[in-house]
Coordinates of C-alpha atoms in Angstrom, one line a residue:
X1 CA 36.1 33.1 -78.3
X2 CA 32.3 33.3 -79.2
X3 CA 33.2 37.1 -80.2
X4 CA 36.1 36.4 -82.2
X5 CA 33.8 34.0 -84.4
X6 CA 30.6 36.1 -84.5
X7 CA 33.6 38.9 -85.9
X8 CA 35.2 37.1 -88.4
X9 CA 31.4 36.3 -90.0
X10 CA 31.0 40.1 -90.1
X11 CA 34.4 40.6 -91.7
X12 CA 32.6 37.6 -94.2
X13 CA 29.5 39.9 -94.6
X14 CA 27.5 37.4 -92.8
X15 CA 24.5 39.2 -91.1
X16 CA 24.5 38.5 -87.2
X17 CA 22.3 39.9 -84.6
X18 CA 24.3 41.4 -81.7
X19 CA 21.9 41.1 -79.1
X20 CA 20.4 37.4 -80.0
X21 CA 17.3 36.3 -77.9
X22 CA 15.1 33.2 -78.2
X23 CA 12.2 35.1 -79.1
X24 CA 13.9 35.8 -82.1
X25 CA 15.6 32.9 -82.9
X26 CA 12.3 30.9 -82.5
X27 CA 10.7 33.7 -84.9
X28 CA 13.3 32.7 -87.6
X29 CA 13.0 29.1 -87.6
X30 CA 9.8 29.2 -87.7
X31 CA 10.0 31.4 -91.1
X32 CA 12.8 29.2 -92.1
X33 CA 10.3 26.3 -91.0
X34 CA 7.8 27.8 -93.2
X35 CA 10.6 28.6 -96.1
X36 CA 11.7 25.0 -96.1
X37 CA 8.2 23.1 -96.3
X38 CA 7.4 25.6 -99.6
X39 CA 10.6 24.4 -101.4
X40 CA 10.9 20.9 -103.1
X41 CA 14.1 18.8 -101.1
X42 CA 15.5 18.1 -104.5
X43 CA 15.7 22.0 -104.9
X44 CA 17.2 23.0 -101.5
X45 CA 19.9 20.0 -101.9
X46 CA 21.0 21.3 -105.9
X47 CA 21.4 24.6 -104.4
X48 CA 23.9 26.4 -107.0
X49 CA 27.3 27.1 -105.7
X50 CA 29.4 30.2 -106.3
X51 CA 32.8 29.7 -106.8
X52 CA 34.0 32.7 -106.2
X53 CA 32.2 33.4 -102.3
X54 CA 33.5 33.2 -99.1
X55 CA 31.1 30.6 -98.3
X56 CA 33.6 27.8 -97.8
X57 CA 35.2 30.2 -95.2
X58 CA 31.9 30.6 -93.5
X59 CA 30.7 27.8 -93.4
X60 CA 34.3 26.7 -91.2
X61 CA 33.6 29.7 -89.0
X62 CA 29.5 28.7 -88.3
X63 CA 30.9 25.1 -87.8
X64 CA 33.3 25.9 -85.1
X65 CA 30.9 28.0 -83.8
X66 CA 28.3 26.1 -83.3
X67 CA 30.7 23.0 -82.0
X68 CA 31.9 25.5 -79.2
X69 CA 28.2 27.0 -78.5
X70 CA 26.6 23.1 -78.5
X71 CA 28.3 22.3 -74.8
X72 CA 27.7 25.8 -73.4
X73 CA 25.8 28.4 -75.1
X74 CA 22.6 27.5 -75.9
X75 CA 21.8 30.8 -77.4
X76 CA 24.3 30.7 -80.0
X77 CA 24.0 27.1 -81.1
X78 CA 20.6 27.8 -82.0
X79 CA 21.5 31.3 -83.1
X80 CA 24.7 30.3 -85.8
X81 CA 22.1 26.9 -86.6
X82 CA 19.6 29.7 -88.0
X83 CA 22.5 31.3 -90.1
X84 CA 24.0 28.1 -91.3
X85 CA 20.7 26.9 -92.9
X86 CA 20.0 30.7 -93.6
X87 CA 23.0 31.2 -95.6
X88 CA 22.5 27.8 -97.6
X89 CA 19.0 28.9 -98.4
X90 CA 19.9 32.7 -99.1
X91 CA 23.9 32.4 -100.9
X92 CA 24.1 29.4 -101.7
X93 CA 25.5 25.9 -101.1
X94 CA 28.5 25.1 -99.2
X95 CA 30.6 22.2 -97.9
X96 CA 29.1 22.4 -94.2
X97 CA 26.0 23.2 -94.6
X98 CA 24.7 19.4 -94.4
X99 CA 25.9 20.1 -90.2
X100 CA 23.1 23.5 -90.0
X101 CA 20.2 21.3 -91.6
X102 CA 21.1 18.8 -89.1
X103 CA 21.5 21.1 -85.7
X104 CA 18.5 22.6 -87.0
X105 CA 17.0 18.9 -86.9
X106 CA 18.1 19.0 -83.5
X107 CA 16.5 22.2 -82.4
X108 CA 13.5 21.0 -84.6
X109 CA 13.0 17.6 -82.3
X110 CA 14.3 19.0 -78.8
X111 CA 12.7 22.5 -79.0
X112 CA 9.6 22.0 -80.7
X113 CA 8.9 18.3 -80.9
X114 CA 9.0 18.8 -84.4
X115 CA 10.1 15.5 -85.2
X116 CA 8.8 14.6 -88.7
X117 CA 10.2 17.9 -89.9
X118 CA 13.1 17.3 -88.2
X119 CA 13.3 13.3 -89.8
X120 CA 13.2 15.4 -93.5
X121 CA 15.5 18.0 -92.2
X122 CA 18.1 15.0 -91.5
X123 CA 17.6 13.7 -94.9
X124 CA 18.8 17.0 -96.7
X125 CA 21.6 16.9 -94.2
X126 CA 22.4 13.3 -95.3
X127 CA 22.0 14.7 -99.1
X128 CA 23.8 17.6 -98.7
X129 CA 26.8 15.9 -97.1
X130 CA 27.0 13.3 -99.8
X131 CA 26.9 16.0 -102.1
X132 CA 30.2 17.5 -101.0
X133 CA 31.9 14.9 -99.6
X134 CA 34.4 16.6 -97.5
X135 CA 35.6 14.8 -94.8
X136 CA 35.7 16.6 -91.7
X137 CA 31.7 17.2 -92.5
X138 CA 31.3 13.4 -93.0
X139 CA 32.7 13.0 -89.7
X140 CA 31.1 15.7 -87.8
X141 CA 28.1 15.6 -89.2
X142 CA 27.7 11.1 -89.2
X143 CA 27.9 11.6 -85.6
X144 CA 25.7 14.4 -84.8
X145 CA 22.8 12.6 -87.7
X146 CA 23.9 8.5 -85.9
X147 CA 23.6 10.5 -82.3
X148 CA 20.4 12.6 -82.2
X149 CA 18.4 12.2 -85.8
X150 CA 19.1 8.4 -87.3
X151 CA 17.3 6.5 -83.9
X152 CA 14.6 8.7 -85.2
X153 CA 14.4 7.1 -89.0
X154 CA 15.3 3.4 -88.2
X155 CA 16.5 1.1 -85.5
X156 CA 19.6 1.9 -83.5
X157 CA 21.5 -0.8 -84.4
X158 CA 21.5 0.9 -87.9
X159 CA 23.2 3.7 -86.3
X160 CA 26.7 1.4 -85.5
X161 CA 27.5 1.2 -89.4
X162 CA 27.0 5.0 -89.9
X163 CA 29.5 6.0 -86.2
X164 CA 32.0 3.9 -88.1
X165 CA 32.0 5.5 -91.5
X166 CA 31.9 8.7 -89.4
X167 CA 34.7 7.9 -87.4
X168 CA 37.0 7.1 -90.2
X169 CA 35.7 10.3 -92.3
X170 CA 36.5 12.4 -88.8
X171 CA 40.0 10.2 -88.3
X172 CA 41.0 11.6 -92.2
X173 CA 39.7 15.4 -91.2
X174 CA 41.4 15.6 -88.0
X175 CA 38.7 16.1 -85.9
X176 CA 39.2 15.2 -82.7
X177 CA 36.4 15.7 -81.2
X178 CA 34.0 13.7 -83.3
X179 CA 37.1 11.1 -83.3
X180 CA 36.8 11.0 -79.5
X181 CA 32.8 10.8 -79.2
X182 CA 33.1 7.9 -81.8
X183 CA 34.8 5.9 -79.8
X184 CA 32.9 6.5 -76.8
X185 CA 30.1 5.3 -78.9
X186 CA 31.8 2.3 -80.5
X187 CA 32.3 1.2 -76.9
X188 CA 29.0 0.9 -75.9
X189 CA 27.9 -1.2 -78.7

């Protein structure tokens, strides 16, 4: 399936290293690292948009990606992560590209103990999602920021309010899975 993806970014002329390793995938964040701090948030969030790209169509194709790679391929999570925030930086904007600033949050915090960088990096996802406003990255995305950035930025309890505006954003997208992990999460509370 992984293929299939990786494929239909090529066909989308969206660069992609055939033989991925974390040597390089650390080497990239850390120049995205590096790209990010030297650009004002205010800049990477008012990214211009072309109307006439295919970036809409990758963005879906990094998204699922990434979903698929998250529960077993590290590797490639971290790999498409690099691309999503990559292409953002590079094209231009795009309706999911709130989800690669927050993955790469993720990867920021877990991999590097980056977490300061990874706190900003969740509040250009935040931005960039309420930017777009397109559902099925409202719900995606709520959950992955509620679950592993937003404990990081204010109490957990917080958190609650922003699972159920997720959940209802990922209810009116059709996204199951974020659907189902919001419920799981509801029931805790």
């Amino acid at each position: 399936a992984f293929e299939a993806l990786k494929n239909c970014l090529v066909a989308l002329d969206i660069k992609v290293d055939d033989h991925p390793n974390f040597e390089k995938c650390d080497a990239e964040f850390k120049r995205l690292t590096e790209e990010i701090q030297s650009i004002d948030i205010d800049t990477i969030v008012n990214k211009a948009v072309d109307r006439d790209s295919n970036l809409t169509a990758v963005g879906a194709v990094l998204v699922e990606t990434t979903s698929a790679a998250f529960w077993s391929d590290t590797l490639t999570f971290y790999q498409m992560s690099l691309i999503m925030v990559k292409t953002h930086l590079s094209t231009g904007s795009y309706p999911q590209a709130g989800i690669g600033f927050l993955q790469l949050a993720l990867i920021s915090i877990t991999r590097f103990n980056m977490v300061a960088f990874g706190s900003n990096l969740g509040d250009i996802a935040l931005a960039l999602m309420d930017r777009w406003h397109d559902p099925y990255t409202l719900g995606r995305g709520g959950t992955i920021y509620s679950t592993f950035v937003g404990h990081l930025q204010h109490p957990l309890k917080a958190s609650i309010l922003q699972l159920e505006s997720a959940l209802e954003s990922a209810i009116q997208a059709g996204d199951r899975i974020s659907t189902i992990l919001n419920f799981g999460f509801a029931g805790q509370d």
